[in-house]
Short mmCIF file of C-alpha atoms and ligand atoms in Angstrom, two decimals:
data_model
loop_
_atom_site.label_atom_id
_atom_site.label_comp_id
_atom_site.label_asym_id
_atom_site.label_seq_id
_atom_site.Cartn_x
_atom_site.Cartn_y
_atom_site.Cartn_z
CA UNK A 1 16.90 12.94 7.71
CA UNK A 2 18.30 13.19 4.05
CA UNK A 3 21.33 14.57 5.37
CA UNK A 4 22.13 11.92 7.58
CA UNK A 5 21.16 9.78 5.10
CA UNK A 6 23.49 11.15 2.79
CA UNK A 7 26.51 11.17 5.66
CA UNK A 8 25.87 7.64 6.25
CA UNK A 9 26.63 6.97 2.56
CA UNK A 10 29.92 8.77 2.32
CA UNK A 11 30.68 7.04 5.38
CA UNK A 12 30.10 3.70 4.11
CA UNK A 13 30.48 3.73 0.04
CA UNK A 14 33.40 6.80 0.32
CA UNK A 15 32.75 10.97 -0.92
CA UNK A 16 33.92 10.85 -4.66
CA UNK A 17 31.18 11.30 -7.08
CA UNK A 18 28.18 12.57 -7.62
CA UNK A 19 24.73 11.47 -5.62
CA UNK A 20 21.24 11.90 -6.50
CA UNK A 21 18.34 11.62 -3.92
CA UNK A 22 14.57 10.03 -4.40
CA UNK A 23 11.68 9.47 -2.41
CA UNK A 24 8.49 7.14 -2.74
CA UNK A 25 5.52 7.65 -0.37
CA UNK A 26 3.69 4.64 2.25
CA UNK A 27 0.03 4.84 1.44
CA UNK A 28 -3.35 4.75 3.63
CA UNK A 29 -6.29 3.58 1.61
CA UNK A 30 -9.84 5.18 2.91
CA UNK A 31 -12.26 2.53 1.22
CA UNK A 32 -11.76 -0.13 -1.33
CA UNK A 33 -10.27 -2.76 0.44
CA UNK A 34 -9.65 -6.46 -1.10
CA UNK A 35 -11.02 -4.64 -4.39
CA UNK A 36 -7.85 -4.22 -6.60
CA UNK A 37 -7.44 -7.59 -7.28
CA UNK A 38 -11.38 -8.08 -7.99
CA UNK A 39 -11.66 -5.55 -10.71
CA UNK A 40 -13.38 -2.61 -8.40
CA UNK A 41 -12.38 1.01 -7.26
CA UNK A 42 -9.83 1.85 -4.22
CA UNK A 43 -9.84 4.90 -2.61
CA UNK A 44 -6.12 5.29 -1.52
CA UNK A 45 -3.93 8.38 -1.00
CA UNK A 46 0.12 8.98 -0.30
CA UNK A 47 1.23 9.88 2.90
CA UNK A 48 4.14 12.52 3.75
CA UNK A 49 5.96 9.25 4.84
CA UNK A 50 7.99 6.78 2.96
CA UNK A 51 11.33 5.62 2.14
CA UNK A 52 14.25 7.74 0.47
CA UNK A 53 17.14 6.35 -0.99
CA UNK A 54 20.95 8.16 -1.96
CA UNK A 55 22.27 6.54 -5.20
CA UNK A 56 25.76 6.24 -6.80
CA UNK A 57 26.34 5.36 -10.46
CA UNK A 58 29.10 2.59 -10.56
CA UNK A 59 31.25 1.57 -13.62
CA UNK A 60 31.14 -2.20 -13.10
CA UNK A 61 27.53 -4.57 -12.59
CA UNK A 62 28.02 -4.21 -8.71
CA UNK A 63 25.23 -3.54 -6.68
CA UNK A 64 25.92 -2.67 -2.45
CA UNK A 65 22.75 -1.73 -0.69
CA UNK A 66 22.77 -0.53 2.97
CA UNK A 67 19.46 0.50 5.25
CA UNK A 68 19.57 2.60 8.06
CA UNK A 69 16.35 0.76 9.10
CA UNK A 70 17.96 -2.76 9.15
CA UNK A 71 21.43 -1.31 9.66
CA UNK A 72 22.86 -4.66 11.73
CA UNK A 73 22.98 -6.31 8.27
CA UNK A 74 25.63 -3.33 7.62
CA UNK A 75 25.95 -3.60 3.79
CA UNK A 76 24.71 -6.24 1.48
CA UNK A 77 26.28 -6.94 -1.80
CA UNK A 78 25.70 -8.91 -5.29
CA UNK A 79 25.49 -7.92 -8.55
CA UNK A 80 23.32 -7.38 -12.04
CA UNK A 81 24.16 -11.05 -12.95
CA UNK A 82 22.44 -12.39 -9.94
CA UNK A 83 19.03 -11.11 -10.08
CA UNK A 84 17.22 -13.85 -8.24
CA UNK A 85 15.83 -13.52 -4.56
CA UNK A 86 17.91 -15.16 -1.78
CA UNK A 87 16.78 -15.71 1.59
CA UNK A 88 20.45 -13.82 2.81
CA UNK A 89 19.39 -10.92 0.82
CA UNK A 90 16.62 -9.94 3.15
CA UNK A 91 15.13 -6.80 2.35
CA UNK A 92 17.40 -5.98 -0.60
CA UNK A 93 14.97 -9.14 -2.80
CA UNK A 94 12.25 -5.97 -3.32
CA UNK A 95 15.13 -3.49 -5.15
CA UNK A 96 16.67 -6.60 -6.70
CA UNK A 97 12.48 -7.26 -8.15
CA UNK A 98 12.25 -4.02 -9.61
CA UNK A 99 15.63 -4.33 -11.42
CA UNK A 100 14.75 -8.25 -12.51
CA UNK A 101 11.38 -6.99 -13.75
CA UNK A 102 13.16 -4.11 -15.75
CA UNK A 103 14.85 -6.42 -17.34
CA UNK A 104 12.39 -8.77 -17.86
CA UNK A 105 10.83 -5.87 -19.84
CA UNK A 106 13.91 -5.22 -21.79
CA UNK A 107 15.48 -2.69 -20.37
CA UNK A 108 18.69 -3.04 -19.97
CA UNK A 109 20.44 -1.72 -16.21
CA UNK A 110 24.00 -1.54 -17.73
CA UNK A 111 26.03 -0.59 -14.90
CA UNK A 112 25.56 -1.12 -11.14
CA UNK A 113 24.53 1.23 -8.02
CA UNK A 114 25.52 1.65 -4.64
CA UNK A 115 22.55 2.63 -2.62
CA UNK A 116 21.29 3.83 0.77
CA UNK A 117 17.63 3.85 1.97
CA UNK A 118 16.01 5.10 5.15
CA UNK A 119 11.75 4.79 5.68
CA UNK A 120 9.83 6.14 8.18
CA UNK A 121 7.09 4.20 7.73
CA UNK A 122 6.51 1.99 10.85
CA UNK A 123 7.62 -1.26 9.82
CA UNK A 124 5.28 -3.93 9.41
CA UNK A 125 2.23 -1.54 9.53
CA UNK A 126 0.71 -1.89 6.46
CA UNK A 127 0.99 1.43 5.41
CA UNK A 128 3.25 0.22 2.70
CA UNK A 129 6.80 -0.12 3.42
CA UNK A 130 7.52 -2.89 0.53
CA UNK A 131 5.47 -0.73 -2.39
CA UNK A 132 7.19 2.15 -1.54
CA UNK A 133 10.72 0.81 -1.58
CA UNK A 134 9.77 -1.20 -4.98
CA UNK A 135 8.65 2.18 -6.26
CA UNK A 136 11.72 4.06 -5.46
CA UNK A 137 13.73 1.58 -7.15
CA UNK A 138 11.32 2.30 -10.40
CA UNK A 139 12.45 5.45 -10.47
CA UNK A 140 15.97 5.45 -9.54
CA UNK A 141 16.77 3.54 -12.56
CA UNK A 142 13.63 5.10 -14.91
CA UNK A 143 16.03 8.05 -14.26
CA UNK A 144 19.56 6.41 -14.06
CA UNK A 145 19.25 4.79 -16.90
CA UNK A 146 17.16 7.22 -19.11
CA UNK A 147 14.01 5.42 -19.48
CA UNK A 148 11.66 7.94 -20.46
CA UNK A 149 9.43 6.12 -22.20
CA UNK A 150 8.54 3.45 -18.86
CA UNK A 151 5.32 6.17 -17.31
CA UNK A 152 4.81 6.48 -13.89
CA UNK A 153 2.03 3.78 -13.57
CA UNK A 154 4.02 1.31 -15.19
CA UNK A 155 6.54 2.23 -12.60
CA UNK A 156 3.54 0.63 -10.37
CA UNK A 157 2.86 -2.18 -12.33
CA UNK A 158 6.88 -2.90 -12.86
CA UNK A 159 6.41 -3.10 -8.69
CA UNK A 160 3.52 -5.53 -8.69
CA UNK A 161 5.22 -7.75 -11.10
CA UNK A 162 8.41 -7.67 -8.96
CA UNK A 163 6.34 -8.68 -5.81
CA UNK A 164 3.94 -10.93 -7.73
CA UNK A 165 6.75 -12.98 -9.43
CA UNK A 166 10.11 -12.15 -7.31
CA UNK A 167 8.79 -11.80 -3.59
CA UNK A 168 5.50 -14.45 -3.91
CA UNK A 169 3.06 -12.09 -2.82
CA UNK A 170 0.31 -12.12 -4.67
CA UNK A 171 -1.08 -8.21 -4.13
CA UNK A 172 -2.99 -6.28 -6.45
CA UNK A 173 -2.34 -2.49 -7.67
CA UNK A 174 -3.10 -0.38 -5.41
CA UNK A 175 0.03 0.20 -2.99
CA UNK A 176 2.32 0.54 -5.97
CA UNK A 177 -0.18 2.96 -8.12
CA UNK A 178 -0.43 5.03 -4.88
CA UNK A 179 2.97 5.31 -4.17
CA UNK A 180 3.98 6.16 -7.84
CA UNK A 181 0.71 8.56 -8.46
CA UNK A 182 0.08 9.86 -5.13
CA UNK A 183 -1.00 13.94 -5.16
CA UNK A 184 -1.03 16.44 -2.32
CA UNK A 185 -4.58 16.99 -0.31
CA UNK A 186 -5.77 14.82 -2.61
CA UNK A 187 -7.19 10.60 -2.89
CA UNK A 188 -6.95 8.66 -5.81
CA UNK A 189 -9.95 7.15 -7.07
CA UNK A 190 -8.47 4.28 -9.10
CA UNK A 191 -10.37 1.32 -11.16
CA UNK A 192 -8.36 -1.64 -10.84
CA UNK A 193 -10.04 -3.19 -14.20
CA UNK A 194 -8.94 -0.34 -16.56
CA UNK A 195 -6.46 1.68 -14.40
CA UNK A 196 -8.10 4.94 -14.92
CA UNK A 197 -8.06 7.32 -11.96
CA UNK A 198 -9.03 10.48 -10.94
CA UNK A 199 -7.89 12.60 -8.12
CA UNK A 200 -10.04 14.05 -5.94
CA UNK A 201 -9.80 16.47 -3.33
CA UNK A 202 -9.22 15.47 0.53
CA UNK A 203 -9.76 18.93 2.46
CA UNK A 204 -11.71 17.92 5.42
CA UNK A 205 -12.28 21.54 7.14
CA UNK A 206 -12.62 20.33 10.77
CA UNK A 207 -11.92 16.81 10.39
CA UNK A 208 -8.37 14.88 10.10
CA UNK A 209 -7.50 11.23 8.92
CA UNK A 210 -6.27 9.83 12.00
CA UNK A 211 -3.85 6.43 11.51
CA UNK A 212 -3.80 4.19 14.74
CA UNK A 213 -1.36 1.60 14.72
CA UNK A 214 -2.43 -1.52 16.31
CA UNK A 215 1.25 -2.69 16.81
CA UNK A 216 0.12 -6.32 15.41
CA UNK A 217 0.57 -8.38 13.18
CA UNK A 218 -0.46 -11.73 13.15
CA UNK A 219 1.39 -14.66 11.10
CA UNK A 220 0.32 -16.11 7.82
CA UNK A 221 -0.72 -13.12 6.39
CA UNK A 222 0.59 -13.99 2.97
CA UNK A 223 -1.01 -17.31 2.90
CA UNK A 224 -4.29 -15.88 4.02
CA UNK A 225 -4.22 -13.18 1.50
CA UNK A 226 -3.54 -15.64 -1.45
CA UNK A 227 -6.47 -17.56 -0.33
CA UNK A 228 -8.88 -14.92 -0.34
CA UNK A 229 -7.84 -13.91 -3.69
CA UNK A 230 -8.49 -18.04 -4.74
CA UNK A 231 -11.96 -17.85 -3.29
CA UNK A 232 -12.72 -14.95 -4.90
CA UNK A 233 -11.49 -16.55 -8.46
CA UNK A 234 -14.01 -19.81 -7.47
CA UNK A 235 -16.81 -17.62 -6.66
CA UNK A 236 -15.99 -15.34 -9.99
CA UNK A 237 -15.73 -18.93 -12.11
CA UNK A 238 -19.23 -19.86 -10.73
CA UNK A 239 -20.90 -16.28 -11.45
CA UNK A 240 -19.59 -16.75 -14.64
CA UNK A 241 -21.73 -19.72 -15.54
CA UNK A 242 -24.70 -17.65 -14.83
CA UNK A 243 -23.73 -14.50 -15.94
CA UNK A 244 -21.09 -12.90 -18.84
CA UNK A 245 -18.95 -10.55 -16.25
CA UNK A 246 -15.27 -9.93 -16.78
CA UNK A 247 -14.69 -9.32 -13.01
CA UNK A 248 -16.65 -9.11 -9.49
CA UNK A 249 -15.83 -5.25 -9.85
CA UNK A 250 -18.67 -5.57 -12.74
CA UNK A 251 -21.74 -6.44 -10.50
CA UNK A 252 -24.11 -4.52 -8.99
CA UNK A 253 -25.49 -5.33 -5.39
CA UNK A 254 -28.57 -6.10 -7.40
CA UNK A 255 -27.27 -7.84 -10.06
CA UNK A 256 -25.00 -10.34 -7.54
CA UNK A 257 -28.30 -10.38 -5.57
CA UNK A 258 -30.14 -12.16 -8.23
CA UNK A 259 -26.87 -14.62 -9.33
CA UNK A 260 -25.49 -15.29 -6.27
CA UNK A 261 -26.93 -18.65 -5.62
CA UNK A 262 -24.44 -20.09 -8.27
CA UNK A 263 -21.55 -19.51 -6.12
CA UNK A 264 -21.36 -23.15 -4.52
CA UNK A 265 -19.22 -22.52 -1.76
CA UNK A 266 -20.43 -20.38 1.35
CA UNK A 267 -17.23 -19.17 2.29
CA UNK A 268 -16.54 -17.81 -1.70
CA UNK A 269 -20.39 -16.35 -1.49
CA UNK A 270 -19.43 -14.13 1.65
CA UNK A 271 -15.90 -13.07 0.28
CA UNK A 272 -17.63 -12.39 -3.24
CA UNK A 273 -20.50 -10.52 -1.54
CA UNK A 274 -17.89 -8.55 0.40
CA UNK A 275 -15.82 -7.42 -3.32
CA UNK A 276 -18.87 -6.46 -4.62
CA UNK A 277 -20.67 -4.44 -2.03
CA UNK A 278 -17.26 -2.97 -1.08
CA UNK A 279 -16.90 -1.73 -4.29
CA UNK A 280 -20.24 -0.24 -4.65
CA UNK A 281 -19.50 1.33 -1.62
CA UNK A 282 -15.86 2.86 -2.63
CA UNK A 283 -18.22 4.25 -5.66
CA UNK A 284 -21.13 5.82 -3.04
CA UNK A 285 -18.37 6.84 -1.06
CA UNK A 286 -16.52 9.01 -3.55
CA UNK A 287 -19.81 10.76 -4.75
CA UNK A 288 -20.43 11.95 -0.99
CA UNK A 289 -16.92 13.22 -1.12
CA UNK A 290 -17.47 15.35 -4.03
CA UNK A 291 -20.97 16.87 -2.19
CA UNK A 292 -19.29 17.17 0.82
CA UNK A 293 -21.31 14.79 2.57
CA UNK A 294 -18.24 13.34 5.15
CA UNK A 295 -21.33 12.03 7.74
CA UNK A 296 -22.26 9.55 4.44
CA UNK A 297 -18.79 8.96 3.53
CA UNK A 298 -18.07 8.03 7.71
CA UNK A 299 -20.71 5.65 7.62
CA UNK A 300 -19.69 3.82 4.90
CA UNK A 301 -16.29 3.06 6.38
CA UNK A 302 -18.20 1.79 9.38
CA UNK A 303 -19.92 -0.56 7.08
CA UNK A 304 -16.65 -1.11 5.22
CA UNK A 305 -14.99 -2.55 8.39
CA UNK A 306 -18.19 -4.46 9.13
CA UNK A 307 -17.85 -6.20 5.68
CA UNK A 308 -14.57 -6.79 5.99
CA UNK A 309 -14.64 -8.40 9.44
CA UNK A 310 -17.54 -11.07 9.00
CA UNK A 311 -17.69 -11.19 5.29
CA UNK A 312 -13.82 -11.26 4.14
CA UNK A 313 -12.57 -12.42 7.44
CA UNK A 314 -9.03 -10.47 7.49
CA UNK A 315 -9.90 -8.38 10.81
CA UNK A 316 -8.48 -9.52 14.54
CA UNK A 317 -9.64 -8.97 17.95
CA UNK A 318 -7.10 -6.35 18.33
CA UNK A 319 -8.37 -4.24 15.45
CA UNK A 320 -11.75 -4.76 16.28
CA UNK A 321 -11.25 -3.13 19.36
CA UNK A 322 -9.56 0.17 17.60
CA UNK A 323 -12.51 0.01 15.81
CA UNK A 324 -15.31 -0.53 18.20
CA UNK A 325 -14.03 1.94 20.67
CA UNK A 326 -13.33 4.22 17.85
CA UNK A 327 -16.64 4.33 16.67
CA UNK A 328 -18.40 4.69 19.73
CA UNK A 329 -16.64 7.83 20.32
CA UNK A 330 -18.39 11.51 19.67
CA UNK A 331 -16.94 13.01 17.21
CA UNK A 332 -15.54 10.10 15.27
CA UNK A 333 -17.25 10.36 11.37
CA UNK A 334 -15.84 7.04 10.38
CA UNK A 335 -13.30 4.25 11.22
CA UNK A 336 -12.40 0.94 9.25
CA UNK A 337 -9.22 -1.42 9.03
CA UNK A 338 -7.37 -0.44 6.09
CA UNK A 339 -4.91 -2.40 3.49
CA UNK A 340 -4.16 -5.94 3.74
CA UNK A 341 -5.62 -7.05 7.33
CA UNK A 342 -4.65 -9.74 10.21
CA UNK A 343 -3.02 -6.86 12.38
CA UNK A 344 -1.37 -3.43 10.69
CA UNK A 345 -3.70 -0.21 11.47
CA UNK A 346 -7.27 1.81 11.23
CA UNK A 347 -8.03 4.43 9.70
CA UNK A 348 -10.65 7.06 10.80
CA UNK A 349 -11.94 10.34 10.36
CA UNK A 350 -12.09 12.54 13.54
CA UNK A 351 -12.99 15.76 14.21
CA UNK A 352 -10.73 18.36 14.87
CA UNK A 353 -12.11 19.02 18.59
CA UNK A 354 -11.85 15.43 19.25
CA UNK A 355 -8.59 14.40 18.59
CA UNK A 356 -6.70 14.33 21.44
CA UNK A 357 -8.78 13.06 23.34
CA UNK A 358 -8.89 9.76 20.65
CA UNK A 359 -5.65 9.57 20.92
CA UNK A 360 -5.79 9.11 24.81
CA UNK A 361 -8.44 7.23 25.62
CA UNK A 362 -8.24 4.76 22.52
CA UNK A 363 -4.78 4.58 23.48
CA UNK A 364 -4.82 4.02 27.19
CA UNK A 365 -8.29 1.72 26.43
CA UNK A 366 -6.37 -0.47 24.02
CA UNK A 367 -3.45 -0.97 26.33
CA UNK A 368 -5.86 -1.83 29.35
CA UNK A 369 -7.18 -4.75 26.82
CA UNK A 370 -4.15 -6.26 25.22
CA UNK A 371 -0.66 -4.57 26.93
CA UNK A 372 -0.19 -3.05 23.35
CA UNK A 373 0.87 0.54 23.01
CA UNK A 374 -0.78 1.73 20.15
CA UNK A 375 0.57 4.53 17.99
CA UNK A 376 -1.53 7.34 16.08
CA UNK A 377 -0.16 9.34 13.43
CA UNK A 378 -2.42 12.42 12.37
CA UNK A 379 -2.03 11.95 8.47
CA UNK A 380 -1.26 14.33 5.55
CA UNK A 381 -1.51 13.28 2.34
CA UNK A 382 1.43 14.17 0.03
CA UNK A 383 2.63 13.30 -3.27
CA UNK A 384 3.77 10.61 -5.12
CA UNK A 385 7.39 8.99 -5.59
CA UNK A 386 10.28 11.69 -7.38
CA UNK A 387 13.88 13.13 -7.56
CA UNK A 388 14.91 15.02 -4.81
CA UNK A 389 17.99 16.11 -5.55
CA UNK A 390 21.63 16.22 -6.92
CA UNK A 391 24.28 16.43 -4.41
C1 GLA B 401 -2.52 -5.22 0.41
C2 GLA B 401 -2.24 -5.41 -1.07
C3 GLA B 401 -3.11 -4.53 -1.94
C4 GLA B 401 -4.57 -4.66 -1.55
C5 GLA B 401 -4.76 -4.54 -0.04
C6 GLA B 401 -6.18 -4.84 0.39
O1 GLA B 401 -2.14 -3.94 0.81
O2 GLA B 401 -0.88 -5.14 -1.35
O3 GLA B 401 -2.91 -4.83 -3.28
O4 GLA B 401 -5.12 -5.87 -2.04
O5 GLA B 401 -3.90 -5.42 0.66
O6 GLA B 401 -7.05 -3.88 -0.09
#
């Protein structure tokens, strides 16, 4: 794929000069959802998929950006003195972010780039498309430019920022820090209130993470996510009357138990019940990890999802059905929605033995219900965003 990737640029930008090549990972998280921005643990690793870019060095402020995935838009132009998002610019407002927020941070991008990008990450899955492509950028010009001092998870916050403050999504850490940190085989176990991780080990002997792709995706999804986020603020402000905590992340089950009744609102009481048990499950659910206990760490998925549907409200009938017939299935350890909601994909642990058959009967099941052809993609986990290569 690079090397088409890399024809398609000499085509396009013209052979002289030298190239360099980078790649940033799509993520799947395994538990921790609607967490990051609460203060609590996520449980997300890289996949092997992702978006890679070819980059150029240019002497003037220029900037020409071409995608192979949105290649009817052929190649889209401006420059360094026009970092502010434009409808026009379509997909090209995410690179233009990263460079905004660089220099927002004072460091200065003092010549332009011509770039090409390819993903294969299914679009509008939620597996990550936008954090991966905001993380590439991070460290195309972290190593254009020389920054040595900007680490790797301020690469991921540099990405936030961008989509925070340039693209009006209001997301917490997690895509970006997975993208940018992401390890081989291995999940990171990330606290949102500190950003301390630690990696641990994903080497499920008979089992495999199985991605199913609902092929939906249902409107307002930005809108709905900012909301959730608000009621979660009202329901922190409330606790906080009651109770000195910094963040939802900081209760206990008990502890929001015994405080809960000064959350006014019902709706802000079930989507602060759901950050807090959530992340006292992400917690549980790393602990069975490490003794090997994946029948403990299935079932908390299960409950994940459960949480997630009637507590946080960001599930749809179409997921629900993934999951339902997904966990009714022999041989299935675990299944939940993962990352943002409203449509995108499940994640699940199956067993080795049963995965073909998941893959057919979920998949002729769920067209049966809803005419949608789902797709499944049998997940490794690989490592986080870097240099390729010099051409
Ligand atoms: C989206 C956001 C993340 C996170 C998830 C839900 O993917 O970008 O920051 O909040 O939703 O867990």
């Amino acid at each position: 794929m690079l090397n088409k990737l890399i024809q398609e640029f000499q085509k396009l930008y013209g052979a002289e000069g030298e190239l360099r090549t980078y790649f940033a990972p799509g993520r799947v998280n395994l538990i921790g959802e609607h967490t990051d921005y609460n203060g609590g643990h996520v449980f997300p690793c890289a996949l092997t998929l992702g978006t890679y870019a070819v980059v150029r060095d240019r002497e003037d402020r220029g900037l020409r950006f071409y995608s192979m995935n949105f290649g009817s838009l052929g190649v889209l132009e401006t420059s360094l003195d026009d970092l502010v998002p434009h409808k026009e610019a379509s997909w090209t407002n995410y690179p233009k972010g990263v460079m905004w927020a660089f220099e927002k941070r004072g460091f200065h991008l003092t010549h332009g780039l011509d770039i090409a990008i390819f993903g294969d990450i299914p679009a509008g899955s939620g597996l990550s498309s936008s954090a991966s492509l905001e993380v590439l950028t991070g460290i195309i010009l972290k190593d254009t430019f020389g920054f040595d001092q900007v680490s790797m998870p301020e690469i991921a916050l540099i990405g936030q920022d961008s989509e925070n403050n340039f693209n009006g999504c209001n997301c917490g850490i997690m895509d970006q820090f997975a993208s940018a940190m992401g390890r081989k085989d291995h999940a990171i176990f990330l606290d949102t209130s500190t950003l301390e991780y630690q990696y641990a080990p994903v080497l499920l002997e008979d089992a495999k993470i199985v991605i199913t792709n609902s092929k939906v995706k249902h409107s307002l999804v930005n809108s709905a996510y900012n909301d959730r986020r608000r009621e979660c603020e009202t329901a922190l402000s409330d606790l906080q009357t009651v109770t000195q905590i910094k963040t939802l992340g900081d209760l206990s089950n008990e502890a929001f138990e015994s405080f809960q009744s000064a959350i006014k609102d019902p709706v802000c009481l079930k989507r602060a019940r759901h950050a807090v048990h959530e992340n006292q499950r992400t917690i549980q659910a790393v602990e069975a990890l490490k003794n090997n206990d994946i029948a403990l760490f299935g079932k908390l998925m299960n409950a994940s999802h459960e949480s997630l549907k009637t507590d946080y409200e960001v599930s749809c009938p179409e997921i629900d059905l993934l999951v339902d017939l997904a966990q009714a299935m022999p041989g299935v350890i675990g299944s939940r929605i993962t990352g943002g909601g409203f449509g995108g994909c499940t994640v699940s642990i199956v067993k080795n033995d049963t995965v073909d058959r998941f893959v057919k009967e979920i998949g002729s099941a769920y067209q049966k219900e809803t005419g949608h052809e789902a797709e499944f993609y049998i997940v490794e986990i690989g490592d986080g965003a870097r240099k390729l290569q010099e051409v």
